[in-house]
PDB file of C-alpha atoms in Angstrom:
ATOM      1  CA  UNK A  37       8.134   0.444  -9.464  1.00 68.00           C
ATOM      2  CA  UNK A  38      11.381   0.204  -7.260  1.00 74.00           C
ATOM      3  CA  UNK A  39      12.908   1.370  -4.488  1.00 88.00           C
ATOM      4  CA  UNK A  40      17.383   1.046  -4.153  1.00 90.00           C
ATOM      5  CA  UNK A  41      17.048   2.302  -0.827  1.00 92.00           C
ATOM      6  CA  UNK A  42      14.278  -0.102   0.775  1.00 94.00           C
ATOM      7  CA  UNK A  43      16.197  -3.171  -1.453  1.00 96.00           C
ATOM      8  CA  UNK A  44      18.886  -2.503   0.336  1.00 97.00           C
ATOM      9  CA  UNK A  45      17.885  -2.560   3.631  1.00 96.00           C
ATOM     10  CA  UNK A  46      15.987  -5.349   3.066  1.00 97.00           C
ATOM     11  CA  UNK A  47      18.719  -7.148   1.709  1.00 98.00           C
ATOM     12  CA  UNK A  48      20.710  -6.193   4.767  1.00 97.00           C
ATOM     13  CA  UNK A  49      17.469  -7.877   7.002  1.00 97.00           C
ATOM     14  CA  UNK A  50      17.727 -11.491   4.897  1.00 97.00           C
ATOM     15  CA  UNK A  51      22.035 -11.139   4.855  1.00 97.00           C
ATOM     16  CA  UNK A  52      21.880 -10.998   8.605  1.00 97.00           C
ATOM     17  CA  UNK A  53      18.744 -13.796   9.267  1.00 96.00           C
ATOM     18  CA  UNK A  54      21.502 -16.026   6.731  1.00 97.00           C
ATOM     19  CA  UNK A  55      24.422 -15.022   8.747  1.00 97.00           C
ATOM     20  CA  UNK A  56      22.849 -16.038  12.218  1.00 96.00           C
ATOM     21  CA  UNK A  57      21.119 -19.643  10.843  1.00 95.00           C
ATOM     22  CA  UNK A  58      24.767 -20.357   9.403  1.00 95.00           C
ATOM     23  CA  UNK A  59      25.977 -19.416  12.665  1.00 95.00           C
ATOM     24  CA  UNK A  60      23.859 -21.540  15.198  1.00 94.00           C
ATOM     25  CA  UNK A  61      23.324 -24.537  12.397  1.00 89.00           C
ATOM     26  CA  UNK A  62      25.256 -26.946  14.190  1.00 89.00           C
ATOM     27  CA  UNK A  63      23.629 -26.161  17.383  1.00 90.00           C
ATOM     28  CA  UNK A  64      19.949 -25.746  16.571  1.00 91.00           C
ATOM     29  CA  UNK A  65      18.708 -27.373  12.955  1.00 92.00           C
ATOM     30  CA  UNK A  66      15.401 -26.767  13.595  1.00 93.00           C
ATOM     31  CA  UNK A  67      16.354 -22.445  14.712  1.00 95.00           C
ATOM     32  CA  UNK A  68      18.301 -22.262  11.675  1.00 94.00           C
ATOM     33  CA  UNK A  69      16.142 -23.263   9.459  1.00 96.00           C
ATOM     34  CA  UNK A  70      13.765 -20.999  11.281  1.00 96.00           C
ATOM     35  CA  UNK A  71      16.110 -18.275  10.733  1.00 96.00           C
ATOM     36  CA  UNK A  72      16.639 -19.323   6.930  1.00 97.00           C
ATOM     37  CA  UNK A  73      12.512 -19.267   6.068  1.00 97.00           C
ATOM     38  CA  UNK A  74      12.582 -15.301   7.718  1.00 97.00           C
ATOM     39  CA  UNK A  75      15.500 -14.588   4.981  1.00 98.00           C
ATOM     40  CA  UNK A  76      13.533 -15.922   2.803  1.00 97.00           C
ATOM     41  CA  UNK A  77      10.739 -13.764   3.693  1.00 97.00           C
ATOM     42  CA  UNK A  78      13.098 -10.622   3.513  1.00 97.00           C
ATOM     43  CA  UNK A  79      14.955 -11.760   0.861  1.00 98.00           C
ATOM     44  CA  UNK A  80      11.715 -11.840  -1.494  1.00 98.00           C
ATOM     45  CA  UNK A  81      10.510  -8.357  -0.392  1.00 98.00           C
ATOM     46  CA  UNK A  82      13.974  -6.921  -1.491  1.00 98.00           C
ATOM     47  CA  UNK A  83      13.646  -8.673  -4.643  1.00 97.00           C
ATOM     48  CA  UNK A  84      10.346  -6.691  -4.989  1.00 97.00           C
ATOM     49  CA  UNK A  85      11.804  -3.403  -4.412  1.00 96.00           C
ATOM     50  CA  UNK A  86      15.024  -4.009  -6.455  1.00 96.00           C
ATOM     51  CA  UNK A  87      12.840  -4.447  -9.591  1.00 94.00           C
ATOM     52  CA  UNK A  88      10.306  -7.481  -9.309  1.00 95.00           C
ATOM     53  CA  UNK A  89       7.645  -5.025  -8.807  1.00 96.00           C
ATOM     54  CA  UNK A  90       4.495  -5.573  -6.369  1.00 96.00           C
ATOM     55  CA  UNK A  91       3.582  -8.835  -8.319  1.00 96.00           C
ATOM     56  CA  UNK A  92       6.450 -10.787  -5.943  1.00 97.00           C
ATOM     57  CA  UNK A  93       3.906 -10.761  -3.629  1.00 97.00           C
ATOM     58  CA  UNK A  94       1.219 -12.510  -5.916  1.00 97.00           C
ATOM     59  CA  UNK A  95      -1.802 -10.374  -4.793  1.00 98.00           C
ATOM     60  CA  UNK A  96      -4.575 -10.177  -6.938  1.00 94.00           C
ATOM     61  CA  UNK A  97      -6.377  -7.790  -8.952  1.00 92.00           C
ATOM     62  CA  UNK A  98      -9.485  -9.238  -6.695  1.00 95.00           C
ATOM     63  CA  UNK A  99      -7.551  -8.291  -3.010  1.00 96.00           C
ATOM     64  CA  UNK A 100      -6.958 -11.760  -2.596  1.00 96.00           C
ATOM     65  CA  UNK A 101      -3.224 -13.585  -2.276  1.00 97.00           C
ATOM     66  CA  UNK A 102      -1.706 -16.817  -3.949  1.00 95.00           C
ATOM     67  CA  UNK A 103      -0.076 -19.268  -1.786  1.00 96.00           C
ATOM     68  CA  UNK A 104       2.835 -18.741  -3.028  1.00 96.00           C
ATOM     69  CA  UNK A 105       3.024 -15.423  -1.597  1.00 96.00           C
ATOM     70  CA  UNK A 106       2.115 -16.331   1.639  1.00 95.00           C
ATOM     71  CA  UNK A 107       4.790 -19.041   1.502  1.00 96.00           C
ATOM     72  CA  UNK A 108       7.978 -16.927   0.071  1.00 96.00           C
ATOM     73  CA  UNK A 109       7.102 -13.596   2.031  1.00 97.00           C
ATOM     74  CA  UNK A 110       4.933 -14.611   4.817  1.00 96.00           C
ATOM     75  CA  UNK A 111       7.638 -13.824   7.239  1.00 96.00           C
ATOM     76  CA  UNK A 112       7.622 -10.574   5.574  1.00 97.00           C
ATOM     77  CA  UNK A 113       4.319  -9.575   6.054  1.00 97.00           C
ATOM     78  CA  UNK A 114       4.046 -10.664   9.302  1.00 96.00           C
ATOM     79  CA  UNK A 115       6.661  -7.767  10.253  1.00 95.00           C
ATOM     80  CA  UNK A 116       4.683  -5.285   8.124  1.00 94.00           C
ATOM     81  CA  UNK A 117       1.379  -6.122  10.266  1.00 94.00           C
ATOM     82  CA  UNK A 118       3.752  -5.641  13.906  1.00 94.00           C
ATOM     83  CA  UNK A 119       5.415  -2.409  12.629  1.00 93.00           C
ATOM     84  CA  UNK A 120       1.931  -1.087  11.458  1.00 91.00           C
ATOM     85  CA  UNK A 121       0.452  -2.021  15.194  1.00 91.00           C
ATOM     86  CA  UNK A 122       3.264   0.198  16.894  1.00 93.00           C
ATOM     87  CA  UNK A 123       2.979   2.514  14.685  1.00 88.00           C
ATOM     88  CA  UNK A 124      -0.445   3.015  15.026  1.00 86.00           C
ATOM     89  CA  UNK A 125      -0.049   2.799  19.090  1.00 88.00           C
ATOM     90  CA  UNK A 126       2.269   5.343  18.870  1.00 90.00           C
ATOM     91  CA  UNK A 127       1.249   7.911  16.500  1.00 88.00           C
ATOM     92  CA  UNK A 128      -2.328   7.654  17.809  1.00 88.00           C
ATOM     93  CA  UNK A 129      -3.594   8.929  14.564  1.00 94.00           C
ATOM     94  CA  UNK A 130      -7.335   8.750  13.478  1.00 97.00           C
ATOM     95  CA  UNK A 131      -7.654   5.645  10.980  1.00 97.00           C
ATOM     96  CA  UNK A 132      -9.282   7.762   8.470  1.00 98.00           C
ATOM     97  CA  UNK A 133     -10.261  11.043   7.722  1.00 99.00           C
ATOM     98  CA  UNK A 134     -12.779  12.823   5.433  1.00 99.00           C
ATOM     99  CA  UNK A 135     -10.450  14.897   2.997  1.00 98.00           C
ATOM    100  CA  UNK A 136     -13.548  15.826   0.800  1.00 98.00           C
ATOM    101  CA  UNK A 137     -17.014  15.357   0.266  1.00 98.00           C
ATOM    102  CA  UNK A 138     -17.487  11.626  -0.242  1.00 98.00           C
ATOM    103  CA  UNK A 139     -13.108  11.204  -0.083  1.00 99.00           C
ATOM    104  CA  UNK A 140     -12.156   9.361   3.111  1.00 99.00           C
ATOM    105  CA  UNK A 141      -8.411   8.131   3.215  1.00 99.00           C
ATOM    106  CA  UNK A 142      -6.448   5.999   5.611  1.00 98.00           C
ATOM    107  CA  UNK A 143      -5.516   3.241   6.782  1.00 97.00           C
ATOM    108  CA  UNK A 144      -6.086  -0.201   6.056  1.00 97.00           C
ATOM    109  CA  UNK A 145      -9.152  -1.294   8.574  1.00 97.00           C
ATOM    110  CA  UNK A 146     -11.280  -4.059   9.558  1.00 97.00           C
ATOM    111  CA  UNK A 147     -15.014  -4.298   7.582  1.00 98.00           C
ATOM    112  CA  UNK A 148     -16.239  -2.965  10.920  1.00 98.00           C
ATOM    113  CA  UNK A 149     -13.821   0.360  11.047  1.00 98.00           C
ATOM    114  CA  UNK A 150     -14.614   1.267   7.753  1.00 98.00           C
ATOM    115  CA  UNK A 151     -16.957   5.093   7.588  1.00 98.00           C
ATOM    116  CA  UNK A 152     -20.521   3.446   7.705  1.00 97.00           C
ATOM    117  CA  UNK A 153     -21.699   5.407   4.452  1.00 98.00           C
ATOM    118  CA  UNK A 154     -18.396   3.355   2.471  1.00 99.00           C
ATOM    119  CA  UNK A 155     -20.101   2.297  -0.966  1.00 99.00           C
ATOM    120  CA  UNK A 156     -16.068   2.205  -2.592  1.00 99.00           C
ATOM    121  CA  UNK A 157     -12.675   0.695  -1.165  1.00 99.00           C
ATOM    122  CA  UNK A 158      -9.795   1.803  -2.905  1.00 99.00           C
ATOM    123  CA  UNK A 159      -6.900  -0.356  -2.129  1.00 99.00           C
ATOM    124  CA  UNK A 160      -3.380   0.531  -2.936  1.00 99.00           C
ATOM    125  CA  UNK A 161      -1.414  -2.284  -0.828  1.00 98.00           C
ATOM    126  CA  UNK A 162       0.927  -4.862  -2.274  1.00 98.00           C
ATOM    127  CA  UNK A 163       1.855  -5.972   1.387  1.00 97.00           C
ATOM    128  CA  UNK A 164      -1.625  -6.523   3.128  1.00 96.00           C
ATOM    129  CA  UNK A 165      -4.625  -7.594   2.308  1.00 97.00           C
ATOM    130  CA  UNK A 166      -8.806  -6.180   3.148  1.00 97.00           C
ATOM    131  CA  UNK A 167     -11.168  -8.628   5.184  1.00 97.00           C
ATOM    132  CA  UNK A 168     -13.171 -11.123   2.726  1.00 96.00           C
ATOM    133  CA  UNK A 169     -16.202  -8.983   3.904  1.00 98.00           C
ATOM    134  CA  UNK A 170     -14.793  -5.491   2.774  1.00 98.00           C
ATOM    135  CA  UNK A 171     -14.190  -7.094  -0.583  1.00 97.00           C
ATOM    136  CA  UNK A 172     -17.692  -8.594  -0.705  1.00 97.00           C
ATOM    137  CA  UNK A 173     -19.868  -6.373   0.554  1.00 97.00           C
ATOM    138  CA  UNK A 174     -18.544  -3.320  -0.723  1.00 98.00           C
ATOM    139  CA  UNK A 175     -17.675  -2.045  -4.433  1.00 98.00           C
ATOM    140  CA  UNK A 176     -13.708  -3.184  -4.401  1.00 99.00           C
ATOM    141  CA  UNK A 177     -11.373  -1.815  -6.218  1.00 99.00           C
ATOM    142  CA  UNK A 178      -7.383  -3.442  -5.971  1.00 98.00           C
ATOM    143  CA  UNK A 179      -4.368  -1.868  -7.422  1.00 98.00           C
ATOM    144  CA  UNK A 180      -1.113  -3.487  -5.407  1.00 98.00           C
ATOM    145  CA  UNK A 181       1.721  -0.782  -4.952  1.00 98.00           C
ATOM    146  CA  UNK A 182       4.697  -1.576  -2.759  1.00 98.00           C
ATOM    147  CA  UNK A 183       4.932   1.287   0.040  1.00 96.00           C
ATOM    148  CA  UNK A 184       6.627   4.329  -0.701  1.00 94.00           C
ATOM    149  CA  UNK A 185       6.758   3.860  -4.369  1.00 97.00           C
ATOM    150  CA  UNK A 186       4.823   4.365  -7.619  1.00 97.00           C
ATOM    151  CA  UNK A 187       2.975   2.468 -10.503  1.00 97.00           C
ATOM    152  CA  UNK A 188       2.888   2.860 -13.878  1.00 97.00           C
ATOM    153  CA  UNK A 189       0.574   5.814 -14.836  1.00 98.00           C
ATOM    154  CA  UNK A 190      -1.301   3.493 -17.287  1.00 98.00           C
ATOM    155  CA  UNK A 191      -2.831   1.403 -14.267  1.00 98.00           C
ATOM    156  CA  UNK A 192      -2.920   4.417 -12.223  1.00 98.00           C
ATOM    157  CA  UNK A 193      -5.311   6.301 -14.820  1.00 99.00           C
ATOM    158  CA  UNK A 194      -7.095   3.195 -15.360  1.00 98.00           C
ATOM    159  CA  UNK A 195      -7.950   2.921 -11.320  1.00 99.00           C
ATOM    160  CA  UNK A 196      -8.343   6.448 -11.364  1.00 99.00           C
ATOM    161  CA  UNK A 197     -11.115   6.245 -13.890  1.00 98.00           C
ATOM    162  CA  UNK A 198     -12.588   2.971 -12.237  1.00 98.00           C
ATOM    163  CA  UNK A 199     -13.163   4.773  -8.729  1.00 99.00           C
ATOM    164  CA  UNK A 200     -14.572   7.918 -10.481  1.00 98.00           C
ATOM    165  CA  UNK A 201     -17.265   6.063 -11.993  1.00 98.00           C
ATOM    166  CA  UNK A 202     -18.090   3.935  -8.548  1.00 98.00           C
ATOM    167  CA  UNK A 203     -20.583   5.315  -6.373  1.00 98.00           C
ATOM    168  CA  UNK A 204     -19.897   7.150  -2.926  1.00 98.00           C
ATOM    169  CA  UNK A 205     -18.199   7.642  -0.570  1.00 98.00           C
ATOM    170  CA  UNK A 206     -14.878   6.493  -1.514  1.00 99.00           C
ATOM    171  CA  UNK A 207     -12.496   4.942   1.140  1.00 99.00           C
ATOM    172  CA  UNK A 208      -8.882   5.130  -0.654  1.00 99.00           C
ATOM    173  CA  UNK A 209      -6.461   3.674   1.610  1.00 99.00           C
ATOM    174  CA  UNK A 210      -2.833   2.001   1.861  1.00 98.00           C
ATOM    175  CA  UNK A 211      -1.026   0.530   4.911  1.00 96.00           C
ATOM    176  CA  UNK A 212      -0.927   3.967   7.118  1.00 96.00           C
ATOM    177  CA  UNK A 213      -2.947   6.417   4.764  1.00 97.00           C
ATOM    178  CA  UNK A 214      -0.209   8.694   4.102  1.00 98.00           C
ATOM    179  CA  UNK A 215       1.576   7.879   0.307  1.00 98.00           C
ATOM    180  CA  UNK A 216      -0.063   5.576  -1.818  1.00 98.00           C
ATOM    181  CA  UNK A 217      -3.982   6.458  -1.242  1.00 99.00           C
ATOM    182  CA  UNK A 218      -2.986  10.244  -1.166  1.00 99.00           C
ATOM    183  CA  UNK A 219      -1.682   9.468  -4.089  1.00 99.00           C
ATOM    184  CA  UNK A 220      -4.431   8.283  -5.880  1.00 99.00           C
ATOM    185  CA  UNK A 221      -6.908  10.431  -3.686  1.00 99.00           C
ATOM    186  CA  UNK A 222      -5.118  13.565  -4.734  1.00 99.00           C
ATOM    187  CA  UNK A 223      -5.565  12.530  -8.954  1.00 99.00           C
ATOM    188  CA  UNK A 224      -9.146  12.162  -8.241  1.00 99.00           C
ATOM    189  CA  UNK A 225      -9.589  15.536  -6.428  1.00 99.00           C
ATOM    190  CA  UNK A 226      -7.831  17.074  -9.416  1.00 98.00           C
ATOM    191  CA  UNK A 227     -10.135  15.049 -11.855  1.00 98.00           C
ATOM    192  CA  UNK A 228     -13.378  15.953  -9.874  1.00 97.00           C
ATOM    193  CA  UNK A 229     -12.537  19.556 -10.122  1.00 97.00           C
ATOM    194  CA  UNK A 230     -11.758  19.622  -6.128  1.00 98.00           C
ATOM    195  CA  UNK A 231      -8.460  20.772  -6.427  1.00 98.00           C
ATOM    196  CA  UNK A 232      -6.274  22.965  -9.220  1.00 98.00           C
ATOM    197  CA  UNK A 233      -3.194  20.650  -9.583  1.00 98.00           C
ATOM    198  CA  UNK A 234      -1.651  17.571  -7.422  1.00 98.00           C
ATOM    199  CA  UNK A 235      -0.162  19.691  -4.763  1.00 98.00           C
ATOM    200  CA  UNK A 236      -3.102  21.710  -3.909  1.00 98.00           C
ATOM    201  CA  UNK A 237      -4.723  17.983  -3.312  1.00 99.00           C
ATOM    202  CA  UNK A 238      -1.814  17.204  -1.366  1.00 99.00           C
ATOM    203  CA  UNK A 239      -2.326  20.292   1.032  1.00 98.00           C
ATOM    204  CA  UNK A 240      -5.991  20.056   1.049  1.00 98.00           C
ATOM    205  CA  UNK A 241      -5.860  16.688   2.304  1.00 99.00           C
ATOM    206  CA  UNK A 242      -2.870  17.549   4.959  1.00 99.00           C
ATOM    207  CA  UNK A 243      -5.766  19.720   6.349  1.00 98.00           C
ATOM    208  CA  UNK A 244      -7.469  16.823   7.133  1.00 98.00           C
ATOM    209  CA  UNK A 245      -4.605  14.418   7.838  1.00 98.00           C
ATOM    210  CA  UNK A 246      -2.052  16.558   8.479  1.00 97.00           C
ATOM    211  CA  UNK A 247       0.368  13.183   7.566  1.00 97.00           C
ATOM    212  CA  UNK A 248      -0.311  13.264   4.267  1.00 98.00           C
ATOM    213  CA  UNK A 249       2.631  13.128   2.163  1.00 98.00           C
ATOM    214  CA  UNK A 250       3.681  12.187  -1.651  1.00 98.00           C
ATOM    215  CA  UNK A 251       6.820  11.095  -2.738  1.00 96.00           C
ATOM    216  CA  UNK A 252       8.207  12.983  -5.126  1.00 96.00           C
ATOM    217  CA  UNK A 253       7.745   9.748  -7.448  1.00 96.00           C
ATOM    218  CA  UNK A 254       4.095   9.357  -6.537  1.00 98.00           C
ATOM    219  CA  UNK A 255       3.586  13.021  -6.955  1.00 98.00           C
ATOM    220  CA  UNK A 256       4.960  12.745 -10.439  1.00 98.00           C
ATOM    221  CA  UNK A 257       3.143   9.565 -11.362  1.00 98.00           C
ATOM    222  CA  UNK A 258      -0.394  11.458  -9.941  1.00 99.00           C
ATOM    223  CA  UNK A 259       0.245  14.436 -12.247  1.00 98.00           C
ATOM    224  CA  UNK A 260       1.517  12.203 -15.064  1.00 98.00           C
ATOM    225  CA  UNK A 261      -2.157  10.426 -14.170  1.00 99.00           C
ATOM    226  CA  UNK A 262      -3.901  14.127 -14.049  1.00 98.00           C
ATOM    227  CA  UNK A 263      -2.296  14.928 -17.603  1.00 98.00           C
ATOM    228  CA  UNK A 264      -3.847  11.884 -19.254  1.00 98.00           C
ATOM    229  CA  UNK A 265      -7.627  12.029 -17.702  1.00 98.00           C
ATOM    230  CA  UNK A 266      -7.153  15.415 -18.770  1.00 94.00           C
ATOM    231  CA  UNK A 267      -6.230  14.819 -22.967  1.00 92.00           C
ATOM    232  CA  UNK A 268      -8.902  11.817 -22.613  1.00 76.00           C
TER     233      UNK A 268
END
């Protein structure tokens, strides 16, 4: 579960955060040091998409986070949580949509946002975390994947098989409701006899929420996934 591309650029983030608390150390201690915790930050999340995996940022199997996470990477996902608010003020798009009888997929939302007939949350973020209530009062289910990549079909099946036997509606969702919980949404469809293979999910979803879209990684893992509920 890696991604060259997003290490990189979030390599380049933490080089440049370095470069400017080197720069202005003499100046400013307490800016540069500033400057040094946000490379940090960066400089963990890179590590996570150059091979650490989704465990860098020590969430748990529960939806909860370590403090160590928040300390090495807070600066990190305090960018995610900005970036997803423009995004979402931008795009305007709904935070969820039904993309099959008892499927909803989106977003990550407050307790009070989620579709009032939620008995299941399906969470697929590494990077952000569901209100205490969500995790509480609802049937929770937590598999962390950093954004735009895969996991392991193993843990995919197994979550897979988890939400399958959890009562409905289902909300699967990820940071924007596009990748990862389309991902998983789309194995389930297949599995529940909703769709013929993982593209068909794909589209029938994309009717729905017309953003929709699996990597070609995730839509490998999701039919690796579809392959094994369907020998078991």
């Amino acid at each position: 579960m890696f991604s060259p591309l997003y290490a990189s650029l979030l390599a380049l983030v933490c080089a440049g955060y370095a470069t400017l608390a080197f720069a202005v150390r003499d100046f400013d201690a307490d800016l540069a040091g500033g400057l040094l915790y946000l490379a940090l930050g960066f400089g963990v999340a890179s590590l996570a998409y150059g091979g650490l995996g989704p465990e860098a940022f020590f969430k748990r199997p529960d939806g909860a986070r370590s403090v160590a996470g928040y300390v090495l990477a807070g600066p990190f996902f305090v960018s995610v949580a900005l970036a997803r608010v423009v995004q979402r003020t931008v795009t305007g798009e709904d935070a969820w949509n039904l993309v099959a009888p008892g499927v909803y997929v989106g977003r990550r939302v407050r307790f009070d946002d989620l579709p009032a007939d939620t008995a299941t949350v399906v969470d697929l973020t590494s990077e952000m975390l569901d209100e205490r209530q969500t995790r509480i009062d609802r049937r929770y289910l937590c598999l962390p994947v950093l954004d735009g990549t895969a996991p392991p079909v193993e843990p995919l099946v197994e979550l897979a098989r988890q939400t399958l036997a959890s009562p409905e509606p289902w909300y699967v969702h990820c940071a924007a409701g596009h990748g990862r919980s389309a991902m998983l949404a789309a194995v389930v469809l297949v599995a529940r006899g909703d769709a013929p293979d993982v593209r068909a999910a794909e589209a029938r979803m994309q009717k729905s929420r017309p953003k929709v879209h699996l990597t070609r990684r995730q839509a490998i893992a999701a039919e690796a996934a579809v392959r094994v509920l369907r020998e078991g």
